[in-house]
Short mmCIF file of C-alpha atoms in Angstrom, two decimals:
data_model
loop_
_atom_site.label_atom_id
_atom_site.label_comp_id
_atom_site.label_asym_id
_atom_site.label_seq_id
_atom_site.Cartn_x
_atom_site.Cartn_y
_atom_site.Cartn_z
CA UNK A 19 -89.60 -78.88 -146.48
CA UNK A 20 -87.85 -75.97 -147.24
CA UNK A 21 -89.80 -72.25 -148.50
CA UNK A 22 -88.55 -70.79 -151.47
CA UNK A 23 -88.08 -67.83 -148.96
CA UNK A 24 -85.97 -69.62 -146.83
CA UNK A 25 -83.68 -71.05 -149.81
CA UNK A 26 -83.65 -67.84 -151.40
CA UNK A 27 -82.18 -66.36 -147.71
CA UNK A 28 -79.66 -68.82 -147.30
CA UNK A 29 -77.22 -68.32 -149.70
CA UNK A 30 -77.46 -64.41 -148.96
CA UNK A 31 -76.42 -65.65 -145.36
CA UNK A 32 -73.57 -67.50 -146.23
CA UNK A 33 -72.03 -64.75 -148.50
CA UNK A 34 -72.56 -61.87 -145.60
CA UNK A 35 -70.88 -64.22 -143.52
CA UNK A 36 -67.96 -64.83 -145.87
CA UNK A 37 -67.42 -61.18 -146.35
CA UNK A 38 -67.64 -60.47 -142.72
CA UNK A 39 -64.97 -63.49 -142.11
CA UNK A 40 -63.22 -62.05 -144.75
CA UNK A 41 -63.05 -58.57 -143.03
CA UNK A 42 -61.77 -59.60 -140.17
CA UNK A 43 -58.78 -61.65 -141.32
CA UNK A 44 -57.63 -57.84 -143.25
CA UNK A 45 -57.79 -56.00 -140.35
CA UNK A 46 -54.89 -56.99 -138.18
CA UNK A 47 -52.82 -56.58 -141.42
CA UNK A 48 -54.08 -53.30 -141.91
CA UNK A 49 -53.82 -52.57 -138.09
CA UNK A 50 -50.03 -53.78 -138.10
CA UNK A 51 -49.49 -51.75 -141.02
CA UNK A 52 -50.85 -48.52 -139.24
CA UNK A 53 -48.98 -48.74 -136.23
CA UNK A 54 -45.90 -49.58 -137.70
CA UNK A 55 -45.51 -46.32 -139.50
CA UNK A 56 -45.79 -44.19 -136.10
CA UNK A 57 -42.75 -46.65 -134.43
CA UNK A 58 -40.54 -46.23 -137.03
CA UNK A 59 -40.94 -42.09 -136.92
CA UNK A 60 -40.51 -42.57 -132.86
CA UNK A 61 -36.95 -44.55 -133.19
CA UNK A 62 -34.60 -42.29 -132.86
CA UNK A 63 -31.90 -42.17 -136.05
CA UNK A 64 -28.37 -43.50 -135.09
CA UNK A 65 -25.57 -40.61 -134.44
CA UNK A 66 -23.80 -39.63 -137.40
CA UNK A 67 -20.25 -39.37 -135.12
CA UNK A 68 -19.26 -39.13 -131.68
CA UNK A 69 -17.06 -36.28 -130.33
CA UNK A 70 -14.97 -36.29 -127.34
CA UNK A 71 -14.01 -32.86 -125.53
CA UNK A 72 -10.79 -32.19 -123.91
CA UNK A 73 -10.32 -30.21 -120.39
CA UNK A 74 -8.70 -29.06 -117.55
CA UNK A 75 -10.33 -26.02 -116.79
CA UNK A 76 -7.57 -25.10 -114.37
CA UNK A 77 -5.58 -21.74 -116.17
CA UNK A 78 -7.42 -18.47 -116.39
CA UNK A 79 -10.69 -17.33 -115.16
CA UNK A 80 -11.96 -16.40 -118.66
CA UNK A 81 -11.09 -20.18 -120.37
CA UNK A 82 -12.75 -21.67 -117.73
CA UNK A 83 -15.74 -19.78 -117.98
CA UNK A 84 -15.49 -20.57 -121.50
CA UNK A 85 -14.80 -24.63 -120.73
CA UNK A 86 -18.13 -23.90 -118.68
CA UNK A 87 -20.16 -22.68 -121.79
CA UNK A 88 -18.59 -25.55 -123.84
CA UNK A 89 -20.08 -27.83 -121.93
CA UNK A 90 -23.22 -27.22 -122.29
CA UNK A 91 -23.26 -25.76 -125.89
CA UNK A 92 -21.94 -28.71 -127.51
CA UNK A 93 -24.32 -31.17 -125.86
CA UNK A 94 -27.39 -28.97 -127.42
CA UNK A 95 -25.79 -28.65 -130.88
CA UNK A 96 -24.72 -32.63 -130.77
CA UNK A 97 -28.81 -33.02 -130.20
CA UNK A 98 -29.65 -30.81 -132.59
CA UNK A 99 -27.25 -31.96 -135.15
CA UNK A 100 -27.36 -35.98 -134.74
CA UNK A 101 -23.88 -36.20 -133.31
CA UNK A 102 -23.24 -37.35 -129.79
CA UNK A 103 -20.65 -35.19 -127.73
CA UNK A 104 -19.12 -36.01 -123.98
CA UNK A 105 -16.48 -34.01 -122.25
CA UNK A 106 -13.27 -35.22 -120.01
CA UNK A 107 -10.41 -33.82 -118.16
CA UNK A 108 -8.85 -37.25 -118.04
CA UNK A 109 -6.33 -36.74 -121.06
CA UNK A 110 -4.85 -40.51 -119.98
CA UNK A 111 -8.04 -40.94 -122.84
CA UNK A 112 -5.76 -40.11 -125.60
CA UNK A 113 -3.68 -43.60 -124.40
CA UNK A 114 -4.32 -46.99 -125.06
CA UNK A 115 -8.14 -47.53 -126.03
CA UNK A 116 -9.37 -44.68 -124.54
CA UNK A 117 -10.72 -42.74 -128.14
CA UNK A 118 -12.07 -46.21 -129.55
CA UNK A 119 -15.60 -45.18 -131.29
CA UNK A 120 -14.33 -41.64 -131.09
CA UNK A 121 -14.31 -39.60 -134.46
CA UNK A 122 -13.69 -36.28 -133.32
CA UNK A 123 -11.33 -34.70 -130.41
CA UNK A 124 -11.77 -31.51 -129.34
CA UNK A 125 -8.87 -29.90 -126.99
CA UNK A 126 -11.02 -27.10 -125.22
CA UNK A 127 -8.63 -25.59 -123.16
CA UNK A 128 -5.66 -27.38 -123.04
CA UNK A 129 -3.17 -29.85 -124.79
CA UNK A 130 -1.79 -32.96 -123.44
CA UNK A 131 1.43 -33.01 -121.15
CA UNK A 132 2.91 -36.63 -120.94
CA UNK A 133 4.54 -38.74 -123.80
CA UNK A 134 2.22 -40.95 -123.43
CA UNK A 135 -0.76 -38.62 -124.14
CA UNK A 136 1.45 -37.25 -126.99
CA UNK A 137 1.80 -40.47 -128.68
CA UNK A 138 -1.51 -41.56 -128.40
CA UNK A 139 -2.94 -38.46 -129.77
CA UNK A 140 -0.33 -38.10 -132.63
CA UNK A 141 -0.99 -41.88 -133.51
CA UNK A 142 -4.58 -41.39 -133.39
CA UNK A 143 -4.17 -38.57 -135.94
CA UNK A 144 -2.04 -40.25 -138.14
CA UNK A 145 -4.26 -43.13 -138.62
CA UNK A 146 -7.17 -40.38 -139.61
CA UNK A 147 -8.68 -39.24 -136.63
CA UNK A 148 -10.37 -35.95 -135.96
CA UNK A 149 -9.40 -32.61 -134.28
CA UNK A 150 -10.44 -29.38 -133.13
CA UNK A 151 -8.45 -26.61 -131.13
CA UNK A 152 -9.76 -23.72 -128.98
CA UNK A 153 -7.18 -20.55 -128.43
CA UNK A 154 -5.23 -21.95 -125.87
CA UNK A 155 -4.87 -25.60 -127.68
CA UNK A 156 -1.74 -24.13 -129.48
CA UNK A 157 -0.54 -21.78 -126.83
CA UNK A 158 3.34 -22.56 -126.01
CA UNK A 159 7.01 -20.98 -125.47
CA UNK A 160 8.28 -23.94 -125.70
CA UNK A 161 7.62 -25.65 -129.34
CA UNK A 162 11.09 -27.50 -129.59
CA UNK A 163 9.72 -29.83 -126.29
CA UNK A 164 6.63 -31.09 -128.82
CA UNK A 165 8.19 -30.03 -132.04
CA UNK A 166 5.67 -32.69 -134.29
CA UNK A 167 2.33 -31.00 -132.78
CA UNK A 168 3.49 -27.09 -132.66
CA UNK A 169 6.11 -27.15 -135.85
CA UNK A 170 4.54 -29.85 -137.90
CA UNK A 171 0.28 -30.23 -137.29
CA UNK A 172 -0.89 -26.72 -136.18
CA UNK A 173 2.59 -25.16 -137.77
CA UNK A 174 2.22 -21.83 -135.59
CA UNK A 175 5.27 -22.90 -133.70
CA UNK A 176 5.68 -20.27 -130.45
CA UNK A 177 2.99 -18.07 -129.24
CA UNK A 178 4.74 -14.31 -129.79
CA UNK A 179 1.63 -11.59 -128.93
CA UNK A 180 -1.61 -11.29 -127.78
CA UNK A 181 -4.29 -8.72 -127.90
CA UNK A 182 -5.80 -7.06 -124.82
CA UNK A 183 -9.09 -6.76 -123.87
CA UNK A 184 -10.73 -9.32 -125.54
CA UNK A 185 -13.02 -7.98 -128.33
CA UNK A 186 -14.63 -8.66 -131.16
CA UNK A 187 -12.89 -8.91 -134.23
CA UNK A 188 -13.62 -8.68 -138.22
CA UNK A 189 -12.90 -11.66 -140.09
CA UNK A 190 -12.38 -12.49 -143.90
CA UNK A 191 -12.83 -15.71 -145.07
CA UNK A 192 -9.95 -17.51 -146.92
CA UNK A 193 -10.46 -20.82 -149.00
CA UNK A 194 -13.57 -20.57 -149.00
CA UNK A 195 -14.14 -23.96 -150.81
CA UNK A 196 -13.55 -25.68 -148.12
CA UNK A 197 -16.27 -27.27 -146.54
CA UNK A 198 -16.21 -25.92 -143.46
CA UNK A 199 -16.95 -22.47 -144.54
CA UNK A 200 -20.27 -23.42 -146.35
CA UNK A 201 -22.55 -20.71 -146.19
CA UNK A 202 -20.16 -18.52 -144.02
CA UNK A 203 -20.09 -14.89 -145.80
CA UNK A 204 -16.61 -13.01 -147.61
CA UNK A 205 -16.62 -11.35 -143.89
CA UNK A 206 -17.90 -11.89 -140.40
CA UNK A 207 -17.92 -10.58 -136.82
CA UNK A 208 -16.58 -13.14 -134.23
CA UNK A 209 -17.44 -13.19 -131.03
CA UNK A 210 -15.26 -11.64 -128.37
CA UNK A 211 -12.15 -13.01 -127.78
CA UNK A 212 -8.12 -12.45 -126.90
CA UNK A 213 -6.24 -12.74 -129.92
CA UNK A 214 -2.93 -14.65 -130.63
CA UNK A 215 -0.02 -14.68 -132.88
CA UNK A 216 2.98 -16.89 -133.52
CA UNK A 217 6.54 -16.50 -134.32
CA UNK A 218 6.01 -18.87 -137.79
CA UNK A 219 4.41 -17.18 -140.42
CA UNK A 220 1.76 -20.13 -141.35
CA UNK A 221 1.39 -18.84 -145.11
CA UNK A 222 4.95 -20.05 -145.36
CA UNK A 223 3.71 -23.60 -145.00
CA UNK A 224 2.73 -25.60 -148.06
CA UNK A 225 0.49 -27.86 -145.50
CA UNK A 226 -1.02 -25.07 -143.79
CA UNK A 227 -4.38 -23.59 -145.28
CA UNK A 228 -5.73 -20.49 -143.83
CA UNK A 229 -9.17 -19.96 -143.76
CA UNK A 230 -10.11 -16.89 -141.97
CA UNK A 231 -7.69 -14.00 -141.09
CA UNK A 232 -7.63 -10.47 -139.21
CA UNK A 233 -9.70 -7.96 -141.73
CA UNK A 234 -7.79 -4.51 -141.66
CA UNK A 235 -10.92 -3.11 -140.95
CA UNK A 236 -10.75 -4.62 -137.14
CA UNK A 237 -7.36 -2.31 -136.65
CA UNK A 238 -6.82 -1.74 -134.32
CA UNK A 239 -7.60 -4.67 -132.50
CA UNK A 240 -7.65 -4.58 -128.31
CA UNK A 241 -8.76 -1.73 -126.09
CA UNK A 242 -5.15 -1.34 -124.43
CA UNK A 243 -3.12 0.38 -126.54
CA UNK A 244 0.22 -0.93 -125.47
CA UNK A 245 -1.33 -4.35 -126.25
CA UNK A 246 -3.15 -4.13 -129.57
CA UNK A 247 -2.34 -4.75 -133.04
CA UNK A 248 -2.63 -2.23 -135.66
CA UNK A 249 -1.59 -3.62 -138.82
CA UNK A 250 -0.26 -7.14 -140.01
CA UNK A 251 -1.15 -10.51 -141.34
CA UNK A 252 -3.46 -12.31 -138.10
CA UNK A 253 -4.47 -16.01 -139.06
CA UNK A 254 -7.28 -17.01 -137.10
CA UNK A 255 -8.87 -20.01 -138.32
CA UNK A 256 -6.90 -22.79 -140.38
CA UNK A 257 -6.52 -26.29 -141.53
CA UNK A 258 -3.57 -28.54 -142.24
CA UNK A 259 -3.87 -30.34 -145.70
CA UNK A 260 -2.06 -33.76 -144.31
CA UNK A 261 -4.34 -34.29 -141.42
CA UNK A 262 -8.38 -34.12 -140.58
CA UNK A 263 -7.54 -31.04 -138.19
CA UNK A 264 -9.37 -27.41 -137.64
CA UNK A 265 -7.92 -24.42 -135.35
CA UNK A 266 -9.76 -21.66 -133.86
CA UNK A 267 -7.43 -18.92 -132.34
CA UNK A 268 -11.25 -18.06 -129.91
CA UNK A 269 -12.17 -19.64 -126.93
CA UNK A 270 -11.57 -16.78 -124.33
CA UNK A 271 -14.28 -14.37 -123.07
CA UNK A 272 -14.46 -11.61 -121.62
CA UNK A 273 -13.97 -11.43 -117.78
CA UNK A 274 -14.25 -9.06 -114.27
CA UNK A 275 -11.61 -10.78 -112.69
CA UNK A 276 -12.68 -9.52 -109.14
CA UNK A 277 -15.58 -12.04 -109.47
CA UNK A 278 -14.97 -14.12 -111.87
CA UNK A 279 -17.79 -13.36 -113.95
CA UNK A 280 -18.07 -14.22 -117.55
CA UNK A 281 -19.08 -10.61 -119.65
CA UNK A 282 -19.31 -12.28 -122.85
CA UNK A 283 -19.34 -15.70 -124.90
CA UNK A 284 -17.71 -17.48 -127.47
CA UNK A 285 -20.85 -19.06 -128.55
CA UNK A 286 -22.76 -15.39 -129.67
CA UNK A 287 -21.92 -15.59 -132.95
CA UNK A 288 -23.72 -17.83 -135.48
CA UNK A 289 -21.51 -17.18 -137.86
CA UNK A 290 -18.79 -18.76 -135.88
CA UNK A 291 -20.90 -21.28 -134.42
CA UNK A 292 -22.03 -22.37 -137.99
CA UNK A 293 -18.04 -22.66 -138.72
CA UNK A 294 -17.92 -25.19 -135.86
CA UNK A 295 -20.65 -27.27 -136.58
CA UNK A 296 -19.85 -27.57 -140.61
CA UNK A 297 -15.95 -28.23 -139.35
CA UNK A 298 -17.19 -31.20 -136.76
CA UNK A 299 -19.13 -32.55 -139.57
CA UNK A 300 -16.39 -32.43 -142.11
CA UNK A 301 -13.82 -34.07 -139.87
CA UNK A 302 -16.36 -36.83 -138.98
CA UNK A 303 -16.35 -37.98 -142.58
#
């Protein structure tokens, strides 16, 4: 027979062992729930956009050194900026599926030569695509042979003068609602670069929006004196309203020639670099 004791104990036993049974089934969902929140802070976030940079790094000491800087700059602001970026010097990319799952194309130093890279790139444009040009993107003396890129997209036509040495220059924004100017002040240093003009005048065409220009306070502009420009109009950074398209007239340091040795970068400015990252983002949209 059973003590009073001994009844009194047993239901105390079975309800400890109930809420011990009970404990245990909550704590894998509890455990699941805690280590889930870690993992999903560890996956990394897709890529907003992917950008693909154009070279040939085979004219001029001083835009190869910058191609050289490029390359590693734009990796470390992709990382820091959720984009992905790879470089190329294969410009057969601009043909057949070769910018698939790319959203933005950078010419670095360069612009393509055959018809075929031509007509890919224009086509790729026209459907919407994305572009940025460096300095010697738009360089040419002979804008009848690609009339659509030189007349119609960048509009600068010929290149007419250049400054010499490369410096720094003063710059005044222009437009400044346009996105990729956010946060970029009324006026700015650049960093140091050679400077080029063309024989269109760009404020002439409707399509052409200048955003940055030559403050008169930079005259005059160059360290030779035979090769500077003291006064003038000097568009330096500018979109085209009818395609998703940004020009920068920099992308040519400072050199000693007799070694080959890069005395300054395009990348020293965060003003400027801010322009480039708000312009990639913009013409990833």
């Amino acid at each position: 027979m059973l003590t009073r004791t001994r009844l009194t104990q047993r239901p105390l036993r079975l309800l400890l062992l109930l809420a011990v049974l009970l404990g245990v089934a909550a704590v894998p969902t509890t455990g699941r729930a805690a280590s889930a929140a870690p993992a999903a802070k560890e996956t990394a976030a897709a890529a907003d956009f992917h950008v693909l940079g154009f070279y040939s790094g085979t004219w001029d000491a001083a835009h190869i050194n910058f191609v050289a800087e490029a390359r590693k700059w734009f990796p470390q602001t992709a990382a820091a900026n959720n984009f992905t970026f790879e470089s190329t010097n294969n410009w057969n990319r601009l043909t057949g599926s070769g910018l698939q799952g790319v959203d933005v194309v950078l010419f670095l130093d360069d612009l393509p030569q055959s018809a075929a890279q031509r007509s890919g790139f224009e086509q790729y444009m026209r459907n919407g695509g994305g572009w940025m040009g460096f300095h010697v993107a738009a360089f040419t003396t002979g804008a009848q042979q690609w009339p659509w890129y030189h007349n119609e997209f960048l509009g600068s036509g010929n290149f007419r003068s250049n400054t010499w040495g490369p410096t720094t220059a003063k710059l005044k924004t222009e437009n400044t609602s346009h996105p990729a100017l956010a946060g970029i002040p009324a006026t700015f240093t650049s960093s140091v670069s050679e400077w080029y003009s063309w024989s269109n005048n760009l404020r002439s065409n409707p399509n052409i929006k200048v955003l940055a220009s030559v403050d008169q306070s930079s005259f005059p502009l160059g360290t030779d004196p035979n090769q500077s420009w003291y006064s003038g109009d000097y568009p330096i950074l500018w979109t085209n309203s009818k395609y998703k398209m940004l020009y920068a007239n920099f992308g040519h340091n400072a050199m000693d020639y007799n070694t080959n040795t890069g005395l300054s970068s395009t990348f020293d400015s965060a003003t400027q670099n801010r322009f480039v990252v708000n312009g990639l983002k913009w013409l990833a949209q």
